[in-house]
Short mmCIF file of C-alpha atoms in Angstrom, two decimals:
data_model
loop_
_atom_site.label_atom_id
_atom_site.label_comp_id
_atom_site.label_asym_id
_atom_site.label_seq_id
_atom_site.Cartn_x
_atom_site.Cartn_y
_atom_site.Cartn_z
CA MET A 1 33.61 88.74 92.82
CA SER A 2 34.18 91.44 91.33
CA ASP A 3 30.94 92.13 88.17
CA GLU A 4 28.74 90.48 89.60
CA ALA A 5 25.74 92.26 90.76
CA PRO A 6 23.64 91.94 94.60
CA SER A 7 21.19 88.97 94.45
CA SER A 8 18.89 88.40 96.31
CA SER A 9 17.60 85.52 96.59
CA ARG A 10 20.41 82.37 97.59
CA THR A 11 22.31 79.72 95.98
CA ALA A 12 22.40 76.84 97.29
CA VAL A 13 27.01 76.05 97.77
CA PRO A 14 27.79 72.07 98.06
CA GLU A 15 29.46 71.51 100.77
CA HIS A 16 32.70 70.97 100.37
CA PRO A 17 32.78 73.47 97.03
CA ARG A 18 34.95 72.30 93.84
CA SER A 19 35.89 74.25 91.45
CA ARG A 20 34.15 72.59 87.71
CA PRO A 21 37.37 71.16 85.76
CA GLY A 22 38.62 72.98 82.70
CA LEU A 23 38.44 76.36 83.62
CA VAL A 24 41.43 78.43 83.37
CA PHE A 25 42.66 81.11 86.39
CA ARG A 26 45.27 83.62 86.29
CA GLU A 27 46.82 86.05 88.19
CA LEU A 28 46.78 89.71 85.99
CA ALA A 29 48.61 92.42 87.19
CA GLU A 30 46.34 93.06 90.93
CA GLU A 31 43.76 91.24 89.19
CA TRP A 32 42.36 87.55 89.44
CA VAL A 33 40.50 85.94 86.48
CA LEU A 34 39.49 83.40 85.24
CA PHE A 35 38.21 82.17 81.94
CA ASP A 36 35.84 79.22 81.50
CA PRO A 37 36.66 78.27 77.82
CA ASP A 38 33.46 76.03 77.26
CA ALA A 39 31.76 79.61 77.77
CA ARG A 40 33.81 81.57 76.45
CA LEU A 41 33.25 84.35 79.25
CA LEU A 42 35.97 85.72 81.13
CA HIS A 43 35.60 86.29 85.08
CA VAL A 44 37.39 89.34 87.02
CA MET A 45 38.14 88.58 91.05
CA ASN A 46 39.07 90.46 93.61
CA LEU A 47 41.38 89.45 96.11
CA THR A 48 39.07 87.90 98.57
CA ALA A 49 36.87 86.56 95.18
CA ALA A 50 40.53 85.01 94.52
CA LEU A 51 41.55 82.74 97.51
CA VAL A 52 38.01 81.55 98.65
CA TRP A 53 38.26 80.79 94.83
CA SER A 54 41.43 79.27 95.20
CA HIS A 55 40.56 76.66 98.37
CA CYS A 56 36.86 75.75 96.02
CA ASP A 57 39.41 72.09 95.65
CA GLY A 58 36.80 69.84 97.10
CA GLU A 59 38.96 69.83 100.12
CA HIS A 60 37.24 72.80 102.33
CA THR A 61 34.08 74.00 104.05
CA THR A 62 32.69 76.91 103.71
CA GLY A 63 33.95 77.42 107.22
CA GLU A 64 37.37 76.39 106.16
CA ILE A 65 37.49 78.67 103.87
CA VAL A 66 36.21 81.89 105.92
CA ARG A 67 39.05 80.56 108.30
CA ALA A 68 41.57 80.21 105.58
CA VAL A 69 40.93 83.63 103.69
CA ALA A 70 41.16 85.26 106.82
CA GLU A 71 44.78 83.85 107.83
CA ALA A 72 45.69 86.09 104.53
CA TYR A 73 45.60 89.38 105.44
CA ASP A 74 47.09 90.80 107.59
CA ASP A 75 44.23 92.97 108.67
CA PRO A 76 41.04 90.99 108.11
CA PRO A 77 37.80 92.78 107.87
CA ALA A 78 35.66 93.10 111.16
CA ASP A 79 33.88 89.87 112.12
CA GLY A 80 31.17 88.70 109.79
CA ARG A 81 32.18 90.96 107.23
CA LEU A 82 33.81 88.53 106.15
CA GLU A 83 32.15 85.71 106.10
CA ASP A 84 29.24 87.27 104.68
CA ASP A 85 31.60 88.34 101.79
CA VAL A 86 33.13 84.42 101.40
CA ARG A 87 29.35 82.77 100.50
CA GLU A 88 28.68 86.20 98.39
CA ALA A 89 31.85 84.52 96.55
CA LEU A 90 31.08 81.38 96.69
CA GLU A 91 27.05 81.73 95.59
CA ALA A 92 28.20 83.46 92.62
CA PHE A 93 30.76 80.72 91.76
CA ALA A 94 27.92 78.67 91.80
CA ARG A 95 25.49 80.99 90.00
CA LYS A 96 27.19 80.36 87.08
CA GLY A 97 28.16 77.43 86.84
CA LEU A 98 32.05 77.51 88.13
CA LEU A 99 31.26 74.85 90.41
CA ARG A 100 30.89 70.91 90.47
CA GLU A 101 27.43 70.02 90.98
CA GLU A 102 27.77 68.07 94.28
CA GLY A 103 27.78 64.58 94.22
CA ALA A 104 29.68 65.17 91.01
CA GLY A 105 32.98 62.00 90.00
CA ALA A 106 36.01 63.10 90.35
CA MET B 1 59.81 85.61 49.36
CA ALA B 2 58.09 82.57 51.12
CA LEU B 3 55.76 84.55 53.59
CA ILE B 4 52.93 81.88 54.64
CA ASP B 5 54.88 78.28 55.15
CA PRO B 6 51.60 76.15 53.43
CA GLY B 7 52.42 73.47 55.15
CA ARG B 8 53.58 69.87 55.34
CA ASP B 9 50.90 69.48 52.79
CA GLY B 10 52.20 71.54 50.39
CA PRO B 11 50.57 74.74 48.57
CA ILE B 12 46.36 74.03 48.75
CA ARG B 13 45.53 73.24 44.69
CA VAL B 14 42.77 75.90 43.52
CA THR B 15 40.66 74.75 40.67
CA VAL B 16 38.94 77.60 38.86
CA PRO B 17 36.48 77.47 35.86
CA GLY B 18 38.50 79.79 33.96
CA GLU B 19 41.98 81.85 33.00
CA GLY B 20 39.90 85.36 34.13
CA TRP B 21 39.13 83.12 37.46
CA ALA B 22 42.83 82.10 37.93
CA SER B 23 44.33 85.71 37.54
CA VAL B 24 41.90 86.73 40.96
CA VAL B 25 42.51 84.04 42.34
CA ARG B 26 46.42 83.88 41.99
CA ASN B 27 46.93 87.59 43.98
CA LEU B 28 44.78 86.83 47.23
CA PHE B 29 47.46 84.40 49.34
CA PRO B 30 51.33 85.15 48.89
CA GLU B 31 53.62 82.80 46.27
CA GLY B 32 53.98 79.36 47.48
CA VAL B 33 50.31 78.95 49.10
CA LEU B 34 48.02 78.28 46.48
CA GLU B 35 48.35 76.03 43.28
CA VAL B 36 45.51 77.76 40.41
CA ILE B 37 44.69 74.95 38.16
CA VAL B 38 42.39 76.07 34.81
CA GLY B 39 40.10 72.63 34.46
CA ALA B 40 37.46 70.69 35.63
CA GLY B 41 39.46 69.63 38.44
CA GLU B 42 39.83 65.51 38.38
CA ARG B 43 43.98 66.61 39.78
CA ALA B 44 43.24 68.67 42.46
CA SER B 45 40.97 65.74 44.07
CA LEU B 46 43.80 63.67 44.88
CA PRO B 47 43.51 61.48 47.72
CA GLY B 48 46.38 63.35 50.26
CA ARG B 49 45.97 66.40 49.10
CA ARG B 50 44.63 69.93 50.14
CA SER B 51 41.96 71.26 47.65
CA VAL B 52 39.44 74.01 46.87
CA GLN B 53 37.75 73.32 43.17
CA VAL B 54 35.18 76.09 42.19
CA ARG B 55 32.94 75.14 38.74
CA ARG B 56 30.16 76.69 37.55
CA ASP B 57 27.41 75.04 37.89
CA GLY B 58 24.69 77.43 34.66
CA ASN B 59 25.10 81.22 35.78
CA ALA B 60 25.88 80.90 39.09
CA PHE B 61 28.87 78.71 40.32
CA ARG B 62 29.94 75.76 43.15
CA VAL B 63 32.73 75.91 45.33
CA ARG B 64 33.74 72.51 46.99
CA PRO B 65 35.80 71.54 49.73
CA GLY B 66 38.55 68.58 48.42
CA PRO B 67 40.46 65.94 50.73
CA GLY B 68 41.81 67.71 53.76
CA MET B 69 39.42 71.14 53.77
CA SER B 70 36.38 70.34 55.95
CA ALA B 71 34.32 73.45 55.64
CA PRO B 72 34.48 76.34 58.76
CA GLU B 73 34.15 75.64 61.76
CA ARG B 74 31.41 77.14 63.90
CA GLY B 75 31.92 80.65 65.55
CA SER B 76 34.94 81.87 63.43
CA ALA B 77 35.03 84.66 62.47
CA ALA B 78 33.81 84.02 59.20
CA GLU B 79 30.96 82.59 60.79
CA GLU B 80 30.97 86.24 62.52
CA ALA B 81 30.36 87.95 59.21
CA GLY B 82 28.06 86.85 57.80
CA GLY B 83 28.59 84.89 54.91
CA PRO B 84 28.28 81.72 54.27
CA THR B 85 29.03 78.35 55.42
CA ILE B 86 30.16 75.17 53.65
CA PRO B 87 28.57 72.53 53.77
CA ASP B 88 31.04 69.50 54.46
CA SER B 89 29.56 67.52 51.27
CA PRO B 90 30.06 66.75 47.66
CA GLU B 91 28.32 69.92 46.73
CA GLY B 92 29.64 72.15 48.63
CA VAL B 93 27.74 75.43 48.25
CA ARG B 94 26.31 76.91 44.99
CA LEU B 95 26.72 80.34 45.38
CA ASP B 96 25.15 83.46 42.79
CA GLY B 97 27.92 85.49 42.30
CA ALA B 98 31.14 85.24 40.98
CA GLY B 99 32.63 87.81 43.98
CA GLU B 100 31.38 85.65 46.07
CA ALA B 101 32.41 82.52 44.95
CA VAL B 102 35.56 83.98 45.88
CA SER B 103 35.73 85.52 48.73
CA VAL B 104 34.41 81.86 50.54
CA LEU B 105 37.19 80.81 48.19
CA GLU B 106 39.58 82.47 50.31
CA ARG B 107 38.02 82.75 53.44
CA LEU B 108 38.14 78.51 52.97
CA ILE B 109 42.08 78.79 51.62
CA ALA B 110 42.31 80.70 55.05
CA GLU B 111 40.76 78.94 57.49
CA THR B 112 42.67 75.73 56.43
CA LEU B 113 45.80 77.48 57.00
CA LEU B 114 44.59 78.79 59.99
CA ARG B 115 44.65 75.55 61.48
CA ASP B 116 48.24 74.46 60.42
CA ARG B 117 49.29 76.90 63.24
CA SER B 118 48.55 74.83 66.07
CA HIS B 119 50.87 76.30 68.30
CA HIS B 120 49.73 79.47 68.69
CA VAL B 121 47.01 81.60 68.92
CA GLY B 122 44.86 83.31 65.60
CA LEU B 123 43.61 86.41 66.40
CA HIS B 124 40.68 88.49 64.59
CA ALA B 125 42.49 91.58 64.78
CA ALA B 126 44.53 93.95 62.48
CA GLY B 127 48.16 94.42 63.26
CA ALA B 128 51.48 96.08 62.65
CA LEU B 129 54.96 97.10 63.47
CA VAL B 130 54.92 101.26 64.16
CA HIS B 131 58.41 102.74 64.56
CA GLY B 132 59.20 98.90 66.10
CA VAL B 133 55.90 98.91 68.15
CA GLY B 134 54.02 95.55 67.63
CA VAL B 135 50.71 97.31 68.08
CA VAL B 136 46.63 94.58 67.32
CA ALA B 137 43.94 96.66 66.87
CA LEU B 138 40.83 93.98 67.49
CA GLY B 139 37.06 95.20 66.41
CA ALA B 140 34.19 93.61 65.53
CA SER B 141 33.25 92.66 61.19
CA GLY B 142 33.03 96.24 60.11
CA ALA B 143 34.65 98.18 63.40
CA GLY B 144 37.88 99.13 60.39
CA LYS B 145 40.23 96.51 60.83
CA SER B 146 41.07 96.13 56.99
CA SER B 147 40.87 100.71 55.96
CA LEU B 148 43.15 100.67 59.10
CA ALA B 149 45.68 98.14 57.76
CA LEU B 150 45.48 99.64 54.18
CA SER B 151 46.27 103.40 56.13
CA LEU B 152 48.93 101.57 58.69
CA SER B 153 50.07 100.03 54.97
CA ARG B 154 50.30 102.56 52.69
CA ASP B 155 52.05 104.53 55.36
CA GLY B 156 54.82 102.36 54.87
CA TRP B 157 54.08 100.27 57.90
CA PRO B 158 54.76 96.25 57.55
CA LEU B 159 51.58 94.51 58.44
CA LEU B 160 50.30 91.97 61.37
CA GLY B 161 47.86 91.32 59.06
CA ASP B 162 44.20 93.14 58.39
CA ASP B 163 42.67 90.24 59.51
CA VAL B 164 43.75 87.69 61.29
CA VAL B 165 46.76 88.01 63.40
CA LEU B 166 48.84 85.05 65.10
CA ILE B 167 50.13 84.63 68.90
CA ASP B 168 52.65 82.42 69.29
CA ARG B 169 52.80 80.63 72.62
CA GLN B 170 55.57 83.47 74.07
CA GLY B 171 52.89 85.90 72.87
CA GLY B 172 54.81 87.31 70.39
CA ALA B 173 52.62 88.59 67.12
CA ARG B 174 53.54 86.93 64.08
CA PRO B 175 51.98 88.14 60.04
CA PHE B 176 49.49 86.15 58.38
CA PRO B 177 50.32 86.75 55.17
CA ARG B 178 47.31 87.43 53.09
CA LEU B 179 45.78 91.46 50.66
CA VAL B 180 44.00 93.25 52.10
CA LYS B 181 40.27 92.75 51.66
CA VAL B 182 38.80 96.37 51.96
CA ASP B 183 34.99 97.58 50.80
CA VAL B 184 35.01 99.27 47.66
CA GLU B 185 32.91 102.39 49.35
CA ARG B 186 36.25 102.77 51.07
CA LEU B 187 38.24 102.57 48.89
CA ALA B 188 37.41 105.94 47.63
CA ALA B 189 38.53 107.52 51.24
CA HIS B 190 41.81 106.27 49.80
CA GLY B 191 42.39 107.71 46.53
CA ILE B 192 41.75 104.03 44.73
CA ARG B 193 39.64 102.62 42.56
CA PRO B 194 38.63 98.72 42.57
CA GLU B 195 40.11 98.16 38.63
CA GLU B 196 43.30 99.68 40.43
CA THR B 197 43.60 97.08 42.96
CA ILE B 198 45.02 93.64 42.52
CA ALA B 199 41.55 91.37 42.61
CA TRP B 200 38.63 92.09 41.92
CA VAL B 201 35.54 90.75 40.32
CA PRO B 202 33.22 94.02 38.58
CA GLY B 203 30.41 93.66 40.03
CA TRP B 204 31.57 92.76 43.81
CA SER B 205 31.94 94.83 46.51
CA GLU B 206 34.88 94.43 48.27
CA ALA B 207 38.51 94.25 47.20
CA TRP B 208 41.99 93.03 47.22
CA LEU B 209 45.40 95.41 47.67
CA ASP B 210 48.90 93.91 47.37
CA PRO B 211 50.31 94.76 50.86
CA ARG B 212 54.24 95.10 49.24
CA GLU B 213 52.76 98.22 47.42
CA GLY B 214 53.18 99.99 51.28
CA GLY B 215 54.84 98.87 53.48
CA GLY B 216 54.77 94.94 53.24
CA TRP B 217 54.52 92.80 55.44
CA CYS B 218 56.17 91.99 58.46
CA ALA B 219 59.45 89.84 58.65
CA GLY B 220 59.01 87.42 61.81
CA PRO B 221 56.84 88.54 64.61
CA CYS B 222 56.66 91.10 66.95
CA HIS B 223 56.38 92.54 70.43
CA VAL B 224 53.16 94.14 71.15
CA GLY B 225 53.67 97.58 72.67
CA LEU B 226 49.55 98.31 71.86
CA VAL B 227 46.28 96.31 72.12
CA ALA B 228 43.18 99.19 70.00
CA ILE B 229 40.24 97.62 70.58
CA LEU B 230 38.57 99.68 66.87
CA ASP B 231 35.16 101.20 67.79
CA ARG B 232 34.59 102.69 64.12
CA ILE B 233 31.46 105.90 64.47
CA GLU B 234 29.76 107.82 61.62
CA GLY B 235 29.59 112.13 61.94
CA ARG B 236 32.15 114.17 60.18
CA PRO B 237 35.48 113.37 58.25
CA GLU B 238 37.41 115.10 60.60
CA ALA B 239 36.48 114.32 63.91
CA GLU B 240 38.91 114.18 66.23
CA VAL B 241 40.07 110.42 66.69
CA ARG B 242 39.28 109.63 70.22
CA SER B 243 41.02 107.11 72.76
CA SER B 244 40.15 105.70 76.27
CA GLU B 245 42.76 103.10 78.93
CA VAL B 246 41.45 99.80 78.54
CA GLY B 247 42.48 97.58 81.66
CA GLY B 248 44.30 94.71 81.64
CA ALA B 249 41.45 92.64 82.26
CA GLU B 250 39.23 93.81 79.86
CA ALA B 251 42.20 93.64 77.36
CA LEU B 252 42.53 89.99 77.81
CA SER B 253 38.44 90.03 77.73
CA GLU B 254 38.59 91.35 73.77
CA LEU B 255 40.81 89.48 72.97
CA LEU B 256 39.66 86.24 74.13
CA ALA B 257 36.13 87.22 72.37
CA GLY B 258 39.07 87.90 69.25
CA ALA B 259 40.92 84.15 69.10
CA LEU B 260 39.33 82.43 66.88
CA PRO B 261 39.02 78.85 66.82
CA GLY B 262 41.48 76.52 66.67
CA GLY B 263 44.65 75.86 68.15
CA LEU B 264 46.22 76.39 71.26
CA GLU B 265 42.83 75.78 73.74
CA GLY B 266 43.00 76.04 77.44
CA GLY B 267 45.52 77.52 79.78
CA ASP B 268 47.82 77.81 76.99
CA ARG B 269 45.69 80.51 74.81
CA VAL B 270 45.68 82.39 77.59
CA ASP B 271 48.82 82.37 79.00
CA ALA B 272 49.29 83.18 75.04
CA LEU B 273 47.86 85.85 75.88
CA LEU B 274 48.93 87.91 79.14
CA GLY B 275 52.58 87.24 77.17
CA LEU B 276 51.11 88.84 74.27
CA LEU B 277 49.10 92.01 77.37
CA ASP B 278 52.84 91.81 79.75
CA GLY B 279 54.34 95.22 79.45
CA ALA B 280 51.27 95.93 76.11
CA ARG B 281 49.17 99.27 76.77
CA GLY B 282 45.26 98.83 75.13
CA LEU B 283 43.18 101.53 73.77
CA ARG B 284 39.28 102.21 73.40
CA LEU B 285 39.71 103.85 69.49
CA SER B 286 36.29 105.53 67.84
CA PHE B 287 37.50 107.22 64.37
CA VAL B 288 35.71 108.54 61.95
CA SER B 289 38.81 108.09 59.28
CA SER B 290 41.32 105.19 59.33
CA ARG B 291 43.34 106.79 57.64
CA ASP B 292 43.39 108.68 60.92
CA ALA B 293 43.45 106.51 63.84
CA ALA B 294 46.34 105.17 62.06
CA ARG B 295 48.35 108.69 62.57
CA PHE B 296 47.24 108.09 65.55
CA LEU B 297 48.80 105.05 66.31
CA ALA B 298 51.38 105.84 64.71
CA ARG B 299 52.47 108.78 66.85
CA GLU B 300 51.64 106.50 69.96
CA CYS B 301 53.47 104.12 69.23
CA ARG B 302 57.07 106.69 68.50
CA SER B 303 56.66 108.20 71.90
CA ARG B 304 56.32 104.44 72.75
CA ALA B 305 59.63 103.39 70.59
CA MET B 306 60.43 106.90 72.56
CA ALA B 307 60.10 106.66 75.97
CA GLY B 308 61.54 102.71 75.59
CA LYS B 309 64.60 104.72 73.94
CA GLU B 310 64.75 106.60 77.05
CA GLY B 311 64.37 103.72 79.45
CA ALA B 312 67.08 101.85 77.74
CA GLY B 313 69.23 104.68 77.89
CA ARG B 314 70.07 105.41 81.79
#
């Protein structure tokens, strides 16, 4: 996400990432925002992060999300870069507690 | 003029220990919001009525919320302001000064009125309709909201509120009419002495002023064209007002941070605030004098109103 500083340590991402319930995702001008009412925090996303978030439905693996995001671009970023961006976005979501824990009920 | 619908349960009954109290408390809100009773308070405790009681406790006062008046919710703007909390108990809260008791009473009533506005977002903000453009001014306590509201009011602009503005589901701003509460120290900048105000308790650091002596209150909902984030700074009185543009996400973040507990929640809350931002300009404003800030905003609104007219004429 655009408001996230790079982190040296990797964060575990669930195999099928799924958004935590109760979060509010909206488009605002040419940005996307995700509001966490519990933490009263607003996260601002760039296009890639927003596309990744849209696929955090518990149905897609990380690899499938990479492919889905690539398909959304007319001219996807060069080999490997998009995958890195998607992984970084997913790790940022996990680090901020925006994803359901692995094994959490529906 | 019924500016506040007092809600399904009618006016809030306030029982105070004497006529002096009654004359101050009656003035806190527009007519019809409060029913002020001088006496022991038994009548105010009737079941099914919202009531609040102030009584003497030795040299101090005790404020006790009655039926239908629960204690202010945690995390509210009032707590942010550092005011005392009111326990939800028959004992209420003991306050040493009459001024403090009036302030707590006013807050309790305002928060109860806000809870009636379940289809709105209560924003911790000042607001006014300036040149037909709705202005919402956000800021932490002490950022200059009330001083700005007083300046706008005295310049003749109808207020949406001095500390609370209601935002409806579509993002329209609605007035939350009550008196403007200003620090006595700030009154001097407006050439007002505290004893000239409509409600003031000698020795208390705040006084209340009636916007009807200026531009009054906004009559109905209005579209917001300007969201200002206030930052009052110390400096030379003649220091210029400085402004910088604020992007949509930053403005939304400020609005969400300034939203009071209760009312619309979750996605409805975000959508109402996105509705407010639709077509609005965000500005961060640094100023020393609230009068200068009010005039700066008036110029901005005038430009915006004229641009709107030109656009419509094409």
